Coordinates of N, CA and C in Angstrom, one line a residue:
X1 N 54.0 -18.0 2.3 CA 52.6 -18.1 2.4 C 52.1 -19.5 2.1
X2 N 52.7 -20.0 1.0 CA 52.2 -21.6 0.8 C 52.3 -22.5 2.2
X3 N 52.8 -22.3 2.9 CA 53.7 -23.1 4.4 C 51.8 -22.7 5.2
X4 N 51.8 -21.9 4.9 CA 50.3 -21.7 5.8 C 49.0 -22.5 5.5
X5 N 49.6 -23.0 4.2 CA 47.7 -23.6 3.7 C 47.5 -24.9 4.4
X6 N 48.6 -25.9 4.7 CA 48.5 -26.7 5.3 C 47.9 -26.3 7.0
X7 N 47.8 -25.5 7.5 CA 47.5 -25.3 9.0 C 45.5 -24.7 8.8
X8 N 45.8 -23.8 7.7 CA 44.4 -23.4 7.3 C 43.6 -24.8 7.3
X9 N 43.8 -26.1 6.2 CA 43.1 -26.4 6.2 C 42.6 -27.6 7.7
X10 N 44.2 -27.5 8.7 CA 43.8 -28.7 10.0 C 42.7 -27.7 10.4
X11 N 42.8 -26.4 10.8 CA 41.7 -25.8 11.8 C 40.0 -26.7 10.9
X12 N 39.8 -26.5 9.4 CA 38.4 -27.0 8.7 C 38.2 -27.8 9.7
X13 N 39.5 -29.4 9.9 CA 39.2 -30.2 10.5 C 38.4 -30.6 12.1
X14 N 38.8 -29.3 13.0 CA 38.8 -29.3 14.2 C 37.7 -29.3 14.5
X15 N 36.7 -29.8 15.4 CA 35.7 -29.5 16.3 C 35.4 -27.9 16.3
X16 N 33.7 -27.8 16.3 CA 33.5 -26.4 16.4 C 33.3 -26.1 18.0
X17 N 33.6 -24.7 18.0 CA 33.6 -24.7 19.3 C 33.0 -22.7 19.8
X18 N 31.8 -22.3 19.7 CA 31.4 -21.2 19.7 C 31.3 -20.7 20.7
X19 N 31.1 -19.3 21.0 CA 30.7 -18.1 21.8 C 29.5 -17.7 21.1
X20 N 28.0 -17.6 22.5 CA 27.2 -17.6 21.6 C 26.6 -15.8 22.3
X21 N 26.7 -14.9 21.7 CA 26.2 -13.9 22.6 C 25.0 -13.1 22.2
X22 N 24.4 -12.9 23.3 CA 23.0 -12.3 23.2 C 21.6 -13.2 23.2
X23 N 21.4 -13.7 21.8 CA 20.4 -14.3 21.5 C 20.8 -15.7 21.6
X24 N 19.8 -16.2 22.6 CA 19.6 -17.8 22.8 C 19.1 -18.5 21.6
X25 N 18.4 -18.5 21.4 CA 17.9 -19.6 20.3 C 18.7 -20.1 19.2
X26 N 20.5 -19.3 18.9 CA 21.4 -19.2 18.4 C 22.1 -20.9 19.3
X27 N 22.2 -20.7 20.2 CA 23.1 -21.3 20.9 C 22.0 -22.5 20.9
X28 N 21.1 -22.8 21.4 CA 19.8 -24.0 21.2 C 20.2 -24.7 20.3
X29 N 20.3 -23.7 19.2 CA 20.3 -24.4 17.7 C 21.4 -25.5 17.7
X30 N 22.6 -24.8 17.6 CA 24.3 -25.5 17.5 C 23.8 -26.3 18.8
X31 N 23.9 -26.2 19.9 CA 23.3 -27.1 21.0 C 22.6 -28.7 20.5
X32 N 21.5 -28.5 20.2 CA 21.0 -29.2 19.6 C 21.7 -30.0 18.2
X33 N 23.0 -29.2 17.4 CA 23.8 -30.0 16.6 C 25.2 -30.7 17.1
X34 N 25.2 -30.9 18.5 CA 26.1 -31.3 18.9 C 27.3 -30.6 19.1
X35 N 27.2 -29.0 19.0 CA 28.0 -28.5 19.2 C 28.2 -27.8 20.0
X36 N 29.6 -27.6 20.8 CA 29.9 -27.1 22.2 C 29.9 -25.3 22.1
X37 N 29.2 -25.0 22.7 CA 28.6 -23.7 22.9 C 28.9 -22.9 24.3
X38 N 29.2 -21.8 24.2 CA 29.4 -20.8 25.8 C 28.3 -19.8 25.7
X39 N 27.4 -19.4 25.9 CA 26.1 -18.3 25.9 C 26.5 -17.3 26.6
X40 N 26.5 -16.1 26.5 CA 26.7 -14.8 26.9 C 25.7 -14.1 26.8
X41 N 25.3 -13.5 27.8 CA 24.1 -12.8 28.0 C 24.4 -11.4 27.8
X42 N 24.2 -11.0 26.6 CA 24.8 -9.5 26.3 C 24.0 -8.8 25.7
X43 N 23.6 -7.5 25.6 CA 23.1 -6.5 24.9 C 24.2 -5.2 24.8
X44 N 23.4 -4.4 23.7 CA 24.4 -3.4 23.8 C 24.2 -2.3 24.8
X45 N 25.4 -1.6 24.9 CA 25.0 -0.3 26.1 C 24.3 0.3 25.4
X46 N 23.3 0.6 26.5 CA 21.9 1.6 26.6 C 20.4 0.5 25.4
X47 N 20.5 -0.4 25.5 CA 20.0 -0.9 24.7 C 19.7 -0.9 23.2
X48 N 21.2 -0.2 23.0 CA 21.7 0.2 21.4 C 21.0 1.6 21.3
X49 N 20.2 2.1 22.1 CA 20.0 3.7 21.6 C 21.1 4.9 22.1
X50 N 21.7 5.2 20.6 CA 23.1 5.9 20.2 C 22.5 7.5 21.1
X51 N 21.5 7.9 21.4 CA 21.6 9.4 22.2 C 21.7 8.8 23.6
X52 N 21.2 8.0 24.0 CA 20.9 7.5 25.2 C 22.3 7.6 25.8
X53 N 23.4 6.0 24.8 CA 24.4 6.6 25.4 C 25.7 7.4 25.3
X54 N 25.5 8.3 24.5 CA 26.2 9.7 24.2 C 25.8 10.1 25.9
X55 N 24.8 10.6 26.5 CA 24.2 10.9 27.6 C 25.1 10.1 28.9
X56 N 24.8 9.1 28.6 CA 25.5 7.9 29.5 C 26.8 8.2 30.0
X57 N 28.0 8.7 28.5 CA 28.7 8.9 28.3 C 29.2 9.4 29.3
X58 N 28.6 11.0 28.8 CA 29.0 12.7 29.2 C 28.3 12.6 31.1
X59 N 28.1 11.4 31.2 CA 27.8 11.2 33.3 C 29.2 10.5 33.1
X60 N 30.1 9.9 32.7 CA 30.8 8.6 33.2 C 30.3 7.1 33.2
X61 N 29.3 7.1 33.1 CA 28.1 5.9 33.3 C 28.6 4.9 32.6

């Protein structure tokens, strides 16, 4: 396990590098701090309402 702490701490060193999903103004932010960002335009299925997609479900949908 000791053999690992040296790799733990090169990653601290490395460039950040994110996945930004859903909310924009997330990704603006880091953007705006120089940091390299991918944006994903995501929500959840059915718009997070859990009967909706239970329903969704029980179609195949």
């Amino acid at each position: 396990m000791e053999d690992r702490e040296p790799e733990k701490r090169s990653i601290l060193k490395q460039k950040l590098k994110v996945i930004s999903l859903g909310i924009e103004i997330f990704a603006d932010d880091l953007k705006r701090q120089n940091v390299k960002v991918v944006s994903v335009d995501w929500q959840p299925p059915a718009g997070g309402d859990e009967e909706l997609l239970r329903l969704l479900e029980k179609l195949g949908a």
